[in-house]
mmCIF file of C-alpha atoms in Angstrom:
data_model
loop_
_atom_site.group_PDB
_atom_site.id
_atom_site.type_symbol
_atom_site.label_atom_id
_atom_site.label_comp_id
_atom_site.label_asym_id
_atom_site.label_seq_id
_atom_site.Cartn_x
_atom_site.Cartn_y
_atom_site.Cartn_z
ATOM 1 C CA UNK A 1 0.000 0.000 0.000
ATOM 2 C CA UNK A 2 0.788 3.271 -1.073
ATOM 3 C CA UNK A 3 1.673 5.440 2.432
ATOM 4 C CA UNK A 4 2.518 8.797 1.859
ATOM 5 C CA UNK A 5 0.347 11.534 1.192
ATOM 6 C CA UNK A 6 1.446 14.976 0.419
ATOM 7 C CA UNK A 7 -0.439 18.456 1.480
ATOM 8 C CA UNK A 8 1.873 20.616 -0.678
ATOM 9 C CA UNK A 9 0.674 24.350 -0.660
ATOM 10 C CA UNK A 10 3.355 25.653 -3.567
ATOM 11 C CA UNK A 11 2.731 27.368 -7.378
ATOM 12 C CA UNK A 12 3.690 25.058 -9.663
ATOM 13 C CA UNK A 13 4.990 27.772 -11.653
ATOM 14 C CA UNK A 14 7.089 29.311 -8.637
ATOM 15 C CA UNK A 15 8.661 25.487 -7.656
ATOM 16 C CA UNK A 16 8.493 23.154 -10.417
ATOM 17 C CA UNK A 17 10.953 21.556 -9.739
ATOM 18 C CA UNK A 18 9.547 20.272 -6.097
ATOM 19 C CA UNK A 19 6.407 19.544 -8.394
ATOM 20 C CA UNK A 20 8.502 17.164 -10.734
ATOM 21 C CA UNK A 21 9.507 15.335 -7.378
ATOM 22 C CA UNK A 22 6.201 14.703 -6.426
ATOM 23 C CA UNK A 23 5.314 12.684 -9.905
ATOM 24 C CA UNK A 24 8.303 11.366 -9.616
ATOM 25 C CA UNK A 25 7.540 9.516 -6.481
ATOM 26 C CA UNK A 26 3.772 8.760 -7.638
ATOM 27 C CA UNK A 27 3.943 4.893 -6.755
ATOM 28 C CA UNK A 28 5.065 5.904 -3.193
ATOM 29 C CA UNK A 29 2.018 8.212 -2.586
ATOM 30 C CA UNK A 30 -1.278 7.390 -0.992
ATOM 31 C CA UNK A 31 -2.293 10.876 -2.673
ATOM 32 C CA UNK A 32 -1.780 14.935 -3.191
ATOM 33 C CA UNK A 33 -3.896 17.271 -1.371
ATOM 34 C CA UNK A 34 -4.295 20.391 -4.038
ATOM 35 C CA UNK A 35 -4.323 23.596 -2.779
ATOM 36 C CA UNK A 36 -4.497 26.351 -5.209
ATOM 37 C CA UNK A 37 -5.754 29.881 -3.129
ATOM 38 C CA UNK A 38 -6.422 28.225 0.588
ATOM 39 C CA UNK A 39 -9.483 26.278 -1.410
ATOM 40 C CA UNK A 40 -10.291 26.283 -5.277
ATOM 41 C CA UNK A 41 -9.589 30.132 -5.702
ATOM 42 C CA UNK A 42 -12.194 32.531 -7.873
ATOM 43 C CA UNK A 43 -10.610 31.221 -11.026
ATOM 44 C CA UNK A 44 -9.045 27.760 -12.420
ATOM 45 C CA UNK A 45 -5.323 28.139 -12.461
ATOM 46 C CA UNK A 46 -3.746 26.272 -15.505
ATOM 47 C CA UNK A 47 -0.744 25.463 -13.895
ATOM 48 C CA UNK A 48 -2.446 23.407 -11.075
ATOM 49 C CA UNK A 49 -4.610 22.016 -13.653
ATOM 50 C CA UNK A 50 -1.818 20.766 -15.714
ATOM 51 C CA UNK A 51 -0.460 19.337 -12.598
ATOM 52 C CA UNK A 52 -3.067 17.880 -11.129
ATOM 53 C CA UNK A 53 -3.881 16.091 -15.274
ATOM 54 C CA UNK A 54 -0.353 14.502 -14.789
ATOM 55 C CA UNK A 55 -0.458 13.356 -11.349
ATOM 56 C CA UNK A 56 -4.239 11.522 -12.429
ATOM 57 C CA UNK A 57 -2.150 9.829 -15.168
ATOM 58 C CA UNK A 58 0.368 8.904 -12.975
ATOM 59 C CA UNK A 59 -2.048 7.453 -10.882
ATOM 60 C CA UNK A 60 -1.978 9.723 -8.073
ATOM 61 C CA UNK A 61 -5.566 10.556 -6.467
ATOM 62 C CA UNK A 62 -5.804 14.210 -6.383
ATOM 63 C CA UNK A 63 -7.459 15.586 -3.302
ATOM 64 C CA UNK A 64 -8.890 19.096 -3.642
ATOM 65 C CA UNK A 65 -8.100 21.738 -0.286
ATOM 66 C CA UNK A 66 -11.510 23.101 1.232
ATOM 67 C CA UNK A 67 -11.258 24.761 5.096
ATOM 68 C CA UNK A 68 -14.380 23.453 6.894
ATOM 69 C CA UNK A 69 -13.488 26.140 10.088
ATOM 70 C CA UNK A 70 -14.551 23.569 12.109
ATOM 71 C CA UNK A 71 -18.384 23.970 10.955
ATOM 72 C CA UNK A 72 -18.491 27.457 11.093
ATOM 73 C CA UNK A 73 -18.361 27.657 7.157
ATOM 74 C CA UNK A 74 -21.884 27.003 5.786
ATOM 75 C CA UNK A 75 -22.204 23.827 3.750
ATOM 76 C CA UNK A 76 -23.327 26.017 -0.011
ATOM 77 C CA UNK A 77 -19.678 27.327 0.519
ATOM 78 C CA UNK A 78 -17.641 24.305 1.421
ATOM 79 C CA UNK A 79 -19.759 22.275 -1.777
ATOM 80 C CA UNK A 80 -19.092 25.311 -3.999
ATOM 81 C CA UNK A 81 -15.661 24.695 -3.113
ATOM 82 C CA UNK A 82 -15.694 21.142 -3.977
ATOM 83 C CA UNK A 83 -17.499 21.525 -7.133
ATOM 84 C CA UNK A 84 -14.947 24.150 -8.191
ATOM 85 C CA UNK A 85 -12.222 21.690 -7.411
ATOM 86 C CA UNK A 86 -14.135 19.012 -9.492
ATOM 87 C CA UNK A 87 -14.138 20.947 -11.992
ATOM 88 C CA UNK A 88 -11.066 22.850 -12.792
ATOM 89 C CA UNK A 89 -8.944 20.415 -11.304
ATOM 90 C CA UNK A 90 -10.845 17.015 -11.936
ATOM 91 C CA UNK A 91 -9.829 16.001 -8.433
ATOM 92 C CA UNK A 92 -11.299 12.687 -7.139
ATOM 93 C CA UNK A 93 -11.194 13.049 -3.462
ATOM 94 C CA UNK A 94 -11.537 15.991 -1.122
ATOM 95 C CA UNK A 95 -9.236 16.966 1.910
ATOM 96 C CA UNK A 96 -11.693 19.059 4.732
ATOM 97 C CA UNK A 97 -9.093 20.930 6.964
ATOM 98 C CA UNK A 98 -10.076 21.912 10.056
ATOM 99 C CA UNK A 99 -13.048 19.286 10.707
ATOM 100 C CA UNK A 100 -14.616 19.318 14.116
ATOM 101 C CA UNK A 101 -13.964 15.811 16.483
ATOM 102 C CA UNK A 102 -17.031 16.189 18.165
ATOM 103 C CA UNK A 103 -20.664 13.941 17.775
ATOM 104 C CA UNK A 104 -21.980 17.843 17.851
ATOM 105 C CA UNK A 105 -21.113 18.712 14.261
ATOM 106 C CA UNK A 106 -21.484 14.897 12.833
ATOM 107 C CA UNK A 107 -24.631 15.565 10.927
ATOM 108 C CA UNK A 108 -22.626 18.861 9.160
ATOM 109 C CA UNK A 109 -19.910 16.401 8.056
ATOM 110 C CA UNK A 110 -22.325 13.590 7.039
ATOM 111 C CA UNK A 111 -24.079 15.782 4.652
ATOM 112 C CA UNK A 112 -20.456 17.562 3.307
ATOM 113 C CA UNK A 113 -19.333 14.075 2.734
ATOM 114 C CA UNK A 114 -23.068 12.703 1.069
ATOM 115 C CA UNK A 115 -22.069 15.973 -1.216
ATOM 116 C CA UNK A 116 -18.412 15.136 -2.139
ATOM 117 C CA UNK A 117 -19.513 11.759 -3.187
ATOM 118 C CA UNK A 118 -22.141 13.175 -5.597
ATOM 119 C CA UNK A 119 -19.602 15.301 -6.500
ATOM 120 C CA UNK A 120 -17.930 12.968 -8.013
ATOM 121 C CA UNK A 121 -15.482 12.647 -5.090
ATOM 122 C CA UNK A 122 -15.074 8.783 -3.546
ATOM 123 C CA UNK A 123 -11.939 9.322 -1.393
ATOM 124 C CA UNK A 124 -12.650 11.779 1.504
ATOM 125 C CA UNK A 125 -10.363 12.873 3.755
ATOM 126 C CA UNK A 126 -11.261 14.581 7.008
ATOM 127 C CA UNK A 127 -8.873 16.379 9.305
ATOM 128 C CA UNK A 128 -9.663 16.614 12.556
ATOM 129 C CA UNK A 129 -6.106 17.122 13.647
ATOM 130 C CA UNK A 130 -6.721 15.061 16.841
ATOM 131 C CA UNK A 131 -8.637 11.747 17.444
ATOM 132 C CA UNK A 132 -12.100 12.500 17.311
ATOM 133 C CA UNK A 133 -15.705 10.644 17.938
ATOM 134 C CA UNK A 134 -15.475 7.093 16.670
ATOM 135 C CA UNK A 135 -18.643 7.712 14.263
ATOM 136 C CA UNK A 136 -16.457 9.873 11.747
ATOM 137 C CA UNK A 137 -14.517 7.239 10.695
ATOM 138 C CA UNK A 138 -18.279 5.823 8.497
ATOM 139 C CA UNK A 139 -17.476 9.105 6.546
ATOM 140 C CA UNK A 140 -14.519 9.041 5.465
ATOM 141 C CA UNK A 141 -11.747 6.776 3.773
ATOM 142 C CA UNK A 142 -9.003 8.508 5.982
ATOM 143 C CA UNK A 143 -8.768 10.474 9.136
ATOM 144 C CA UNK A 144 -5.528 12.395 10.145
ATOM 145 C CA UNK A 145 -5.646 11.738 13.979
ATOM 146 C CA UNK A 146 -2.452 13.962 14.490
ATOM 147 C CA UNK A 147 -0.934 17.010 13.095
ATOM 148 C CA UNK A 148 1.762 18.340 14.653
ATOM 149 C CA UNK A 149 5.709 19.100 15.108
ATOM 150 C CA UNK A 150 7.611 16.038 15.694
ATOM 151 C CA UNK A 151 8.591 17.464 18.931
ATOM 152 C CA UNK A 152 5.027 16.786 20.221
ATOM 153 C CA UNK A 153 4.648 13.501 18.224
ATOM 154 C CA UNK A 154 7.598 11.526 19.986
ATOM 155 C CA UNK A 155 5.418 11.976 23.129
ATOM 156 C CA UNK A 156 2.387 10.516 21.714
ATOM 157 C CA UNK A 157 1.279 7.062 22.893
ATOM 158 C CA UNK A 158 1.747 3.883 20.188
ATOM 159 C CA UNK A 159 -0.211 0.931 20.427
ATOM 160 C CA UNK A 160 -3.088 2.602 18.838
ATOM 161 C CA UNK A 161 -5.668 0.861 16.190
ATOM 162 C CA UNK A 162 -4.301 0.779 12.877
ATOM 163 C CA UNK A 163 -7.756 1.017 11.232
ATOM 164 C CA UNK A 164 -10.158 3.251 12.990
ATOM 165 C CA UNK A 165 -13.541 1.854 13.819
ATOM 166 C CA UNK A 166 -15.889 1.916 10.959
ATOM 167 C CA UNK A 167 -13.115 1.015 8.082
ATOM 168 C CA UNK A 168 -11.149 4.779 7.830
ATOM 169 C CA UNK A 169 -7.435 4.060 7.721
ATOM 170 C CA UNK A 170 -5.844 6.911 10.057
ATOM 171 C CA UNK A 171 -2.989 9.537 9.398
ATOM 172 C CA UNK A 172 -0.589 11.526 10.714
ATOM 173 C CA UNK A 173 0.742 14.813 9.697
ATOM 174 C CA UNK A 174 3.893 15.804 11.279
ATOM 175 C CA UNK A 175 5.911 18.878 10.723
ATOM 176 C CA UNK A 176 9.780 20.524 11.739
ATOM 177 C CA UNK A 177 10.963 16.770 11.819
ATOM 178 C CA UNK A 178 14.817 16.894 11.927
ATOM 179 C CA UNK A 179 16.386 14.993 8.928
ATOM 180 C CA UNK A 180 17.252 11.340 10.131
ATOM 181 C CA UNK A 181 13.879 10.859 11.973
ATOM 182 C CA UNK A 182 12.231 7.627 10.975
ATOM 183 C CA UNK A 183 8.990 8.877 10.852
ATOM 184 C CA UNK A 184 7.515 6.179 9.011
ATOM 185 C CA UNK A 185 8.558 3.655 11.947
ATOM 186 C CA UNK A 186 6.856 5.637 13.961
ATOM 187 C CA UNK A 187 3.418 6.263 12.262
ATOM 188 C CA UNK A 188 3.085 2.743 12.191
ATOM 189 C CA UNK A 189 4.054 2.226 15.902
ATOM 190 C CA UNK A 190 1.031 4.295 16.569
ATOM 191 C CA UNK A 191 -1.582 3.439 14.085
ATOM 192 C CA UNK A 192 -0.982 5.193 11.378
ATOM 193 C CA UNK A 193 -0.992 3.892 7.954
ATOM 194 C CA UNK A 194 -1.014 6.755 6.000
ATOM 195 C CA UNK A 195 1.581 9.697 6.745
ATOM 196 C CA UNK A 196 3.269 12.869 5.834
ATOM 197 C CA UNK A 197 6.520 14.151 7.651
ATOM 198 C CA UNK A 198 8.310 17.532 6.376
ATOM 199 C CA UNK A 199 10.780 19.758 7.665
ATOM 200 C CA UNK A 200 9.290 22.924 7.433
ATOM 201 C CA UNK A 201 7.615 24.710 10.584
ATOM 202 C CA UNK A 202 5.693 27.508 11.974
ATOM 203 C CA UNK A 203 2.963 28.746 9.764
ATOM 204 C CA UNK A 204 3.454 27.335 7.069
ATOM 205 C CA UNK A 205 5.055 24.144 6.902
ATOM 206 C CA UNK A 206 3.378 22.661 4.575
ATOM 207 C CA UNK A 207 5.375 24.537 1.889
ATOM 208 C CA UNK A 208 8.363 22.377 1.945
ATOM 209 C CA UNK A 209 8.700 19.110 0.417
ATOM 210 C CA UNK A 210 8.165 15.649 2.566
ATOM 211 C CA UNK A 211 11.569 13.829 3.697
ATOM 212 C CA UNK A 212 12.451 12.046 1.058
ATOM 213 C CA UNK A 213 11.229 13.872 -1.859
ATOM 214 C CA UNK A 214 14.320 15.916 -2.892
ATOM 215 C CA UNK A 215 13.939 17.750 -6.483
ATOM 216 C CA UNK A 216 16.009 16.719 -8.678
ATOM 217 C CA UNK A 217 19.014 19.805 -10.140
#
């Protein structure tokens, strides 16, 4: 199975290079989260569509970026969102970034994730950020149960389910991880089959390049 997936918030046209690194590694990668403006943006972008068309024909499930703000966003916008991402992008799966963990907001994320499907959209991915109420994981193919800096993750317990009840496999994103760390090892120690670990930190880490993924000069 295919472990790694990659939320990697760069212009193609400013780092193509890093791009090229990412198909290059397509077999490796459980999939690509897309994130053009913080969500679809106003407008299609060719250079993240001709991205996102080569990753597809690499094989690579493309998951399009929408911000949930932990239910505060009202479900028109988040499926506007998706359907834009459909669209321009012809993305097959949907990452929802800031999802709420508790049974409170369930019924907002049932219906988000009833709408992605009809969308067009069969791999969901919610993140929750933390572990949250067992029922989620009937909604989703894949729950990221941590995100983090590493310095936070060596503390976490392992010995945790590998598959969450209901079927969702579980990840964990991890950011400022020093080069060397075998982050992989230790996803699986603690349930995680699905993963991303990348050195960047502080507001924006996700603009550097997973360990492992160096562009090639």
């Amino acid at each position: 199975m295919s472990t790694l997936l990659v939320p990697y918030y760069e212009h193609p046209a400013v780092r193509p290079a890093d791009w090229a690194a990412v198909l290059a590694a397509a077999p490796r990668l459980y999939g690509v989260v897309l994130n053009p403006a913080s969500g679809p943006g106003d407008r299609p972008d060719a250079a993240f569509a001709e991205t996102a068309a080569g990753l597809r024909t690499a094989g690579v499930t493309v998951l399009g970026y929408v911000d949930t703000g932990y239910a505060r966003r009202p479900h028109e916008d988040v499926v506007r969102d998706l359907a834009r991402h459909r669209a321009w992008y012809g993305t097959e799966g949907a990452f929802l970034d800031q999802v709420s963990s508790g049974i409170g907001k369930f019924g907002h994320y049932e219906r988000l994730a009833t709408a992605a499907r009809a969308l067009g959209c069969p791999t969901l991915a919610l993140n929750h950020g933390t572990r949250p109420h067992p029922g989620y994981a009937a909604l989703a193919e894949l729950l990221v149960t941590f995100e983090g800096p590493w310095s936070a993750y060596r503390r976490t317990p392992a010995q945790v389910p590998a598959r969450a009840p209901g079927g969702a496999l579980e990840c964990h994103l991890v950011y400022g991880v020093p080069a060397g760390a075998d982050v992989a090892a230790a996803a699986r120690e603690r349930g995680a089959r699905v993963h991303c670990a990348v050195p960047g930190d502080g507001a924006h880490p996700w603009g550097t390049l997973p360990h492992g993924l160096a562009p090639a000069h």
